[in-house]
Tab-separated table of C-alpha atoms and ligand atoms in Angstrom:
chain	number	residue	atom	x	y	z
I	1	MET	CA	-22.831	73.642	21.224
I	2	SER	CA	-24.197	70.567	19.522
I	3	LEU	CA	-27.522	71.892	18.214
I	4	THR	CA	-25.993	75.004	16.637
I	5	GLY	CA	-27.391	75.482	13.136
I	6	GLN	CA	-30.537	73.476	13.911
I	7	ILE	CA	-34.018	74.938	14.077
I	8	GLY	CA	-36.772	74.024	16.525
I	9	VAL	CA	-40.399	74.973	16.944
I	10	VAL	CA	-41.813	74.716	20.475
I	11	THR	CA	-45.555	75.297	21.011
I	12	GLY	CA	-46.753	76.504	24.393
I	13	ALA	CA	-43.293	77.968	25.002
I	14	GLY	CA	-44.470	80.969	26.997
I	15	ARG	CA	-44.525	79.258	30.393
I	16	GLY	CA	-44.524	75.901	32.136
I	17	LEU	CA	-42.805	72.924	30.550
I	18	GLY	CA	-42.594	74.572	27.122
I	19	ARG	CA	-40.433	77.332	28.548
I	20	ASP	CA	-38.073	74.799	30.181
I	21	ILE	CA	-37.899	72.750	26.969
I	22	ALA	CA	-37.104	75.865	24.850
I	23	THR	CA	-34.455	76.953	27.327
I	24	ALA	CA	-32.741	73.510	27.297
I	25	LEU	CA	-32.736	73.521	23.460
I	26	ALA	CA	-31.378	77.070	23.237
I	27	ALA	CA	-28.637	76.197	25.769
I	28	GLU	CA	-27.402	73.658	23.193
I	29	GLY	CA	-27.394	76.327	20.470
I	30	MET	CA	-30.713	75.524	18.735
I	31	SER	CA	-32.479	78.502	17.119
I	32	LEU	CA	-36.159	78.573	17.934
I	33	LEU	CA	-39.606	79.658	16.948
I	34	LEU	CA	-41.458	80.175	20.240
I	35	VAL	CA	-45.218	79.777	19.981
I	36	SER	CA	-48.053	80.592	22.360
I	37	ARG	CA	-50.994	82.990	22.452
I	38	THR	CA	-49.702	85.372	25.138
I	39	ARG	CA	-47.434	87.719	23.165
I	40	GLU	CA	-45.593	89.206	26.162
I	41	GLN	CA	-44.484	85.763	27.416
I	42	VAL	CA	-42.950	84.599	24.131
I	43	ASN	CA	-41.443	88.065	23.480
I	44	GLU	CA	-39.765	88.057	26.848
I	45	LEU	CA	-38.501	84.467	26.429
I	46	ALA	CA	-37.127	85.135	22.944
I	47	GLU	CA	-35.176	88.119	24.241
I	48	ASP	CA	-33.899	86.118	27.191
I	49	LEU	CA	-32.729	83.118	25.107
I	50	ALA	CA	-31.116	85.250	22.406
I	51	GLY	CA	-29.281	87.254	25.073
I	52	ARG	CA	-28.144	84.296	27.168
I	53	PHE	CA	-27.262	81.753	24.451
I	54	GLY	CA	-26.683	83.850	21.319
I	55	VAL	CA	-29.303	81.870	19.348
I	56	LYS	CA	-31.925	83.219	16.984
I	57	ALA	CA	-35.235	83.153	18.819
I	58	PHE	CA	-38.447	84.353	17.142
I	59	PRO	CA	-41.600	84.864	19.223
I	60	SER	CA	-44.929	84.000	17.615
I	61	ALA	CA	-48.267	84.838	19.261
I	62	LEU	CA	-50.043	82.008	17.452
I	63	ASP	CA	-53.091	79.935	18.342
I	64	VAL	CA	-52.298	76.326	17.357
I	65	THR	CA	-55.915	75.783	16.334
I	66	ASP	CA	-55.686	78.395	13.550
I	67	PRO	CA	-54.522	76.730	10.298
I	68	GLU	CA	-54.035	79.974	8.295
I	69	ALA	CA	-51.956	81.523	11.068
I	70	ILE	CA	-49.863	78.335	11.249
I	71	ASP	CA	-49.159	78.447	7.502
I	72	ARG	CA	-48.076	82.107	7.761
I	73	VAL	CA	-45.825	81.441	10.734
I	74	VAL	CA	-44.239	78.310	9.221
I	75	MET	CA	-43.452	80.250	6.024
I	76	HIS	CA	-41.937	83.048	8.142
I	77	ALA	CA	-39.849	80.533	10.108
I	78	GLU	CA	-38.534	78.842	6.980
I	79	GLN	CA	-37.640	82.235	5.448
I	80	HIS	CA	-35.901	83.648	8.509
I	81	LEU	CA	-34.547	80.575	10.285
I	82	GLY	CA	-34.368	77.770	7.722
I	83	THR	CA	-35.836	74.280	7.487
I	84	VAL	CA	-37.223	73.048	10.786
I	85	ASP	CA	-35.377	70.108	12.415
I	86	LEU	CA	-37.567	69.623	15.499
I	87	LEU	CA	-41.233	70.196	16.298
I	88	VAL	CA	-42.308	69.978	19.951
I	89	ASN	CA	-46.118	69.760	20.267
I	90	ASN	CA	-46.334	70.972	23.843
I	91	ALA	CA	-49.201	73.511	23.939
I	92	ALA	CA	-52.275	72.196	25.777
I	93	VAL	CA	-55.125	73.286	27.986
I	94	ILE	CA	-57.379	71.551	30.472
I	95	GLU	CA	-61.059	71.961	31.442
I	96	ARG	CA	-61.817	74.991	33.654
I	97	GLU	CA	-63.838	72.890	36.086
I	98	GLN	CA	-63.188	69.497	37.632
I	99	VAL	CA	-66.635	67.976	37.160
I	100	PRO	CA	-67.887	64.635	35.838
I	101	PHE	CA	-68.358	64.576	32.086
I	102	TRP	CA	-72.152	64.596	32.394
I	103	GLU	CA	-71.946	67.928	34.256
I	104	SER	CA	-69.331	69.490	32.022
I	105	ASP	CA	-69.596	72.577	29.835
I	106	ARG	CA	-69.625	71.102	26.325
I	107	ASP	CA	-67.955	74.151	24.752
I	108	ASP	CA	-65.152	73.961	27.328
I	109	VAL	CA	-64.601	70.248	26.642
I	110	TRP	CA	-64.436	70.982	22.895
I	111	ARG	CA	-61.966	73.858	23.473
I	112	VAL	CA	-59.689	71.359	25.239
I	113	VAL	CA	-59.977	68.692	22.530
I	114	GLU	CA	-59.476	71.231	19.788
I	115	THR	CA	-56.351	72.735	21.358
I	116	ASN	CA	-54.772	69.492	22.483
I	117	LEU	CA	-55.552	67.396	19.420
I	118	ARG	CA	-56.224	69.663	16.447
I	119	GLY	CA	-53.242	71.828	17.469
I	120	PRO	CA	-50.639	68.997	17.174
I	121	LEU	CA	-52.352	67.658	14.015
I	122	LEU	CA	-52.205	71.069	12.313
I	123	MET	CA	-48.646	71.861	13.414
I	124	THR	CA	-47.381	68.457	12.335
I	125	ARG	CA	-49.277	68.589	9.020
I	126	ALA	CA	-47.545	71.918	8.296
I	127	LEU	CA	-44.036	70.890	9.314
I	128	LEU	CA	-43.768	67.205	8.408
I	129	PRO	CA	-43.669	67.494	4.589
I	130	PRO	CA	-40.320	69.352	4.396
I	131	MET	CA	-38.896	66.944	6.997
I	132	VAL	CA	-39.885	63.888	4.913
I	133	LEU	CA	-38.628	65.570	1.718
I	134	ARG	CA	-35.264	66.273	3.366
I	135	GLY	CA	-35.085	62.850	4.998
I	136	ARG	CA	-34.422	64.366	8.410
I	137	GLY	CA	-36.469	65.694	11.354
I	138	ARG	CA	-37.959	64.897	14.747
I	139	VAL	CA	-41.440	65.384	16.196
I	140	VAL	CA	-42.099	65.211	19.923
I	141	ASN	CA	-45.631	64.999	21.315
I	142	LEU	CA	-46.175	65.721	25.011
I	143	ALA	CA	-48.226	62.834	26.318
I	144	SER	CA	-50.097	62.260	29.559
I	145	ARG	CA	-51.384	59.294	31.486
I	146	ALA	CA	-54.371	61.521	32.385
I	147	ARG	CA	-54.480	59.933	35.823
I	148	ALA	CA	-56.808	62.621	37.195
I	149	ALA	CA	-59.385	61.730	34.557
I	150	THR	CA	-59.272	57.997	35.018
I	151	ARG	CA	-59.253	58.353	38.820
I	152	THR	CA	-62.098	60.845	39.137
I	153	GLY	CA	-64.114	60.649	35.881
I	154	THR	CA	-63.389	64.316	35.260
I	155	TYR	CA	-61.261	66.251	32.712
I	156	THR	CA	-62.656	64.007	29.993
I	157	GLY	CA	-61.674	66.319	27.123
I	158	TYR	CA	-58.105	66.418	28.342
I	159	ALA	CA	-57.898	62.604	28.728
I	160	VAL	CA	-59.504	61.892	25.362
I	161	SER	CA	-57.308	64.422	23.541
I	162	LYS	CA	-54.078	63.188	25.143
I	163	ARG	CA	-54.876	59.515	24.344
I	164	ALA	CA	-55.653	60.605	20.787
I	165	VAL	CA	-52.325	62.393	20.459
I	166	SER	CA	-50.548	59.203	21.513
I	167	LEU	CA	-52.548	57.339	18.893
I	168	PHE	CA	-51.460	60.007	16.394
I	169	THR	CA	-47.799	59.244	17.278
I	170	GLU	CA	-48.512	55.547	16.904
I	171	SER	CA	-50.184	56.067	13.517
I	172	LEU	CA	-47.129	57.930	12.184
I	173	THR	CA	-44.610	55.369	13.392
I	174	GLU	CA	-44.670	52.717	10.654
I	175	PRO	CA	-45.202	55.160	7.728
I	176	LEU	CA	-42.251	57.275	8.861
I	177	ARG	CA	-39.906	54.334	9.497
I	178	GLY	CA	-36.989	54.587	7.056
I	179	THR	CA	-37.777	58.214	6.057
I	180	GLY	CA	-35.229	59.697	8.477
I	181	VAL	CA	-38.016	61.359	10.461
I	182	VAL	CA	-38.440	60.275	14.083
I	183	VAL	CA	-41.617	60.688	16.176
I	184	LEU	CA	-41.767	60.173	19.930
I	185	ASP	CA	-44.067	60.773	22.885
I	186	VAL	CA	-42.597	62.267	26.066
I	187	LEU	CA	-44.314	61.815	29.451
I	188	PRO	CA	-43.463	64.544	32.001
I	189	GLY	CA	-44.852	62.821	35.114
I	190	LEU	CA	-46.597	65.324	37.425
I	191	VAL	CA	-45.016	68.777	37.197
I	192	ARG	CA	-46.097	71.899	39.057
I	193	THR	CA	-47.330	74.321	36.326
I	194	ASP	CA	-50.324	76.589	35.800
I	195	LEU	CA	-52.111	73.578	34.259
I	196	THR	CA	-51.730	71.244	37.234
I	197	LEU	CA	-52.213	74.060	39.784
I	198	SER	CA	-55.659	74.683	38.269
I	199	MET	CA	-56.668	71.109	39.163
I	200	PRO	CA	-58.162	70.663	42.661
I	201	THR	CA	-57.347	66.956	42.483
I	202	TRP	CA	-53.643	67.787	42.925
I	203	ASP	CA	-54.120	70.217	45.858
I	204	ASP	CA	-52.426	67.884	48.338
I	205	VAL	CA	-49.418	66.991	46.203
I	206	THR	CA	-46.100	67.916	47.740
I	207	ALA	CA	-43.712	65.729	45.665
I	208	TRP	CA	-43.788	67.113	42.146
I	209	ASP	CA	-41.642	65.738	39.278
I	210	ASP	CA	-38.769	67.905	38.136
I	211	PRO	CA	-39.516	69.832	34.882
I	212	ALA	CA	-35.785	69.534	34.091
I	213	ALA	CA	-36.318	65.793	33.454
I	214	THR	CA	-38.715	66.580	30.591
I	215	ALA	CA	-36.562	69.371	29.216
I	216	THR	CA	-33.478	67.119	29.255
I	217	VAL	CA	-35.282	64.261	27.445
I	218	VAL	CA	-36.570	66.589	24.723
I	219	ARG	CA	-33.083	68.086	24.317
I	220	ASP	CA	-31.694	64.569	24.025
I	221	VAL	CA	-34.325	63.754	21.408
I	222	ALA	CA	-33.101	66.770	19.418
I	223	LEU	CA	-29.554	65.462	19.783
I	224	GLY	CA	-30.645	62.135	18.235
I	225	ARG	CA	-30.065	60.116	21.396
I	226	TYR	CA	-33.473	58.457	21.170
I	227	ASP	CA	-33.709	57.911	17.415
I	228	ASP	CA	-33.623	54.165	18.036
I	229	ARG	CA	-36.760	54.546	20.199
I	230	HIS	CA	-38.825	55.883	17.254
I	231	GLY	CA	-42.537	55.563	17.915
I	232	THR	CA	-42.252	54.873	21.652
I	233	VAL	CA	-43.088	56.745	24.832
I	234	LEU	CA	-40.196	58.279	26.791
I	235	ASP	CA	-40.979	58.477	30.501
I	236	ALA	CA	-38.980	61.554	31.546
I	237	PRO	CA	-38.861	61.059	35.369
I	238	ALA	CA	-37.982	57.353	34.899
I	239	LEU	CA	-35.173	58.202	32.457
I	240	ALA	CA	-33.879	60.923	34.813
I	241	ALA	CA	-33.805	58.304	37.575
I	242	GLY	CA	-31.713	56.057	35.343
I	243	GLY	CA	-34.618	53.888	34.122
M	301	NAP	N1	-47.658	69.576	34.011
M	301	NAP	C1	-47.795	68.247	34.051
M	301	NAP	O1	-47.719	67.580	35.107
M	301	NAP	C2	-48.023	67.477	32.791
M	301	NAP	C3	-48.207	66.093	32.847
M	301	NAP	C4	-48.402	65.370	31.684
M	301	NAP	C5	-48.418	66.038	30.451
M	301	NAP	N2	-48.273	67.403	30.415
M	301	NAP	C6	-48.269	68.047	29.104
M	301	NAP	O2	-47.197	68.935	29.012
M	301	NAP	C7	-47.535	70.030	28.143
M	301	NAP	C8	-47.248	71.350	28.841
M	301	NAP	O3	-48.092	71.444	29.965
M	301	NAP	P1	-47.839	72.519	31.148
M	301	NAP	O4	-48.222	71.864	32.403
M	301	NAP	O5	-46.510	73.152	30.989
M	301	NAP	O6	-48.982	73.600	30.808
M	301	NAP	P2	-49.091	75.181	31.061
M	301	NAP	O7	-48.092	75.589	32.101
M	301	NAP	O8	-50.508	75.473	31.270
M	301	NAP	O9	-48.585	75.799	29.662
M	301	NAP	C9	-49.309	75.558	28.490
M	301	NAP	C10	-48.726	76.411	27.395
M	301	NAP	O10	-49.506	76.181	26.191
M	301	NAP	C11	-49.901	77.440	25.635
M	301	NAP	N3	-51.128	77.279	24.909
M	301	NAP	C12	-52.340	76.879	25.388
M	301	NAP	N4	-53.274	76.925	24.413
M	301	NAP	C13	-52.632	77.332	23.286
M	301	NAP	C14	-53.058	77.535	21.955
M	301	NAP	N5	-54.317	77.377	21.560
M	301	NAP	N6	-52.150	77.952	21.038
M	301	NAP	C15	-50.839	78.168	21.418
M	301	NAP	N7	-50.393	77.960	22.652
M	301	NAP	C16	-51.280	77.552	23.581
M	301	NAP	C17	-50.007	78.353	26.854
M	301	NAP	O11	-49.849	79.701	26.478
M	301	NAP	P3	-51.067	80.696	26.124
M	301	NAP	O12	-52.164	80.422	27.082
M	301	NAP	O13	-50.412	82.028	26.219
M	301	NAP	O14	-51.408	80.337	24.709
M	301	NAP	C18	-48.777	77.911	27.669
M	301	NAP	O15	-47.626	78.546	27.203
M	301	NAP	C19	-48.994	69.823	27.797
M	301	NAP	O16	-49.064	69.140	26.529
M	301	NAP	C20	-49.501	68.892	28.876
M	301	NAP	O17	-50.625	68.101	28.461
M	301	NAP	C21	-48.067	68.143	31.544
């Protein structure tokens, strides 16, 4: 298996796209730190991946907005797994209600921005230095076109945070060029998960994108197949369709 000996960290691995991404990486032999807040979900996934693929899989019930917890977990990962080769910033949340911004719960909007933006910033800040020092590593940020927000004027925190994460990717692109560290955005399309099922705007959708497209693209990033696309956005459904 071609990722044997490599170490990945996947946030939001407990369910949805994160679970599919972690499974695709483990199937190639990558050992993993599986992060999300619901302990039972990451525990169960770690056991499943270790049993099925013979990889090391460590569950971590971590909140990506907690810097001290991140430091502890990163230290644990480096001690027990080794230097991290791949970070997948996948964990995200969306507003509880689909209402225009001027009717929104300001604490809920901030919860979304904090999780979706501060989370990737903190995780990347913790894991990037050893990658740069070693001259090798890859960071994937899960991006979104936030079509629901631009169409309906709702889910403002989600839209703002996702655009900001893409700007974060952009801001790292030139400084990281030539360091051996690659950063990329991956767009999943519209995938049926707890996140999208909580959004009334998608109630009538029948043709969902395949989560396997996203998992395959992230696996291929880990394999170095997109290193020449450093700093760009990979559209998973388009790539799966041969685009
Ligand atoms: N589904 C789509 O169509 C779609 C489209 C475009 C982009 N995306 C992006 O793809 C990614 C995955 O989305 P999804 O649809 O798979 O969502 P999901 O099914 O709701 O899963 C989100 C995951 O993130 C974890 N998480 C949430 N807050 C966290 C926190 N503070 N700390 C650690 N983990 C946390 C959740 O676990 P806990 O609640 O247990 O922590 C869960 O495992 C997101 O970045 C999303 O923006 C999705």
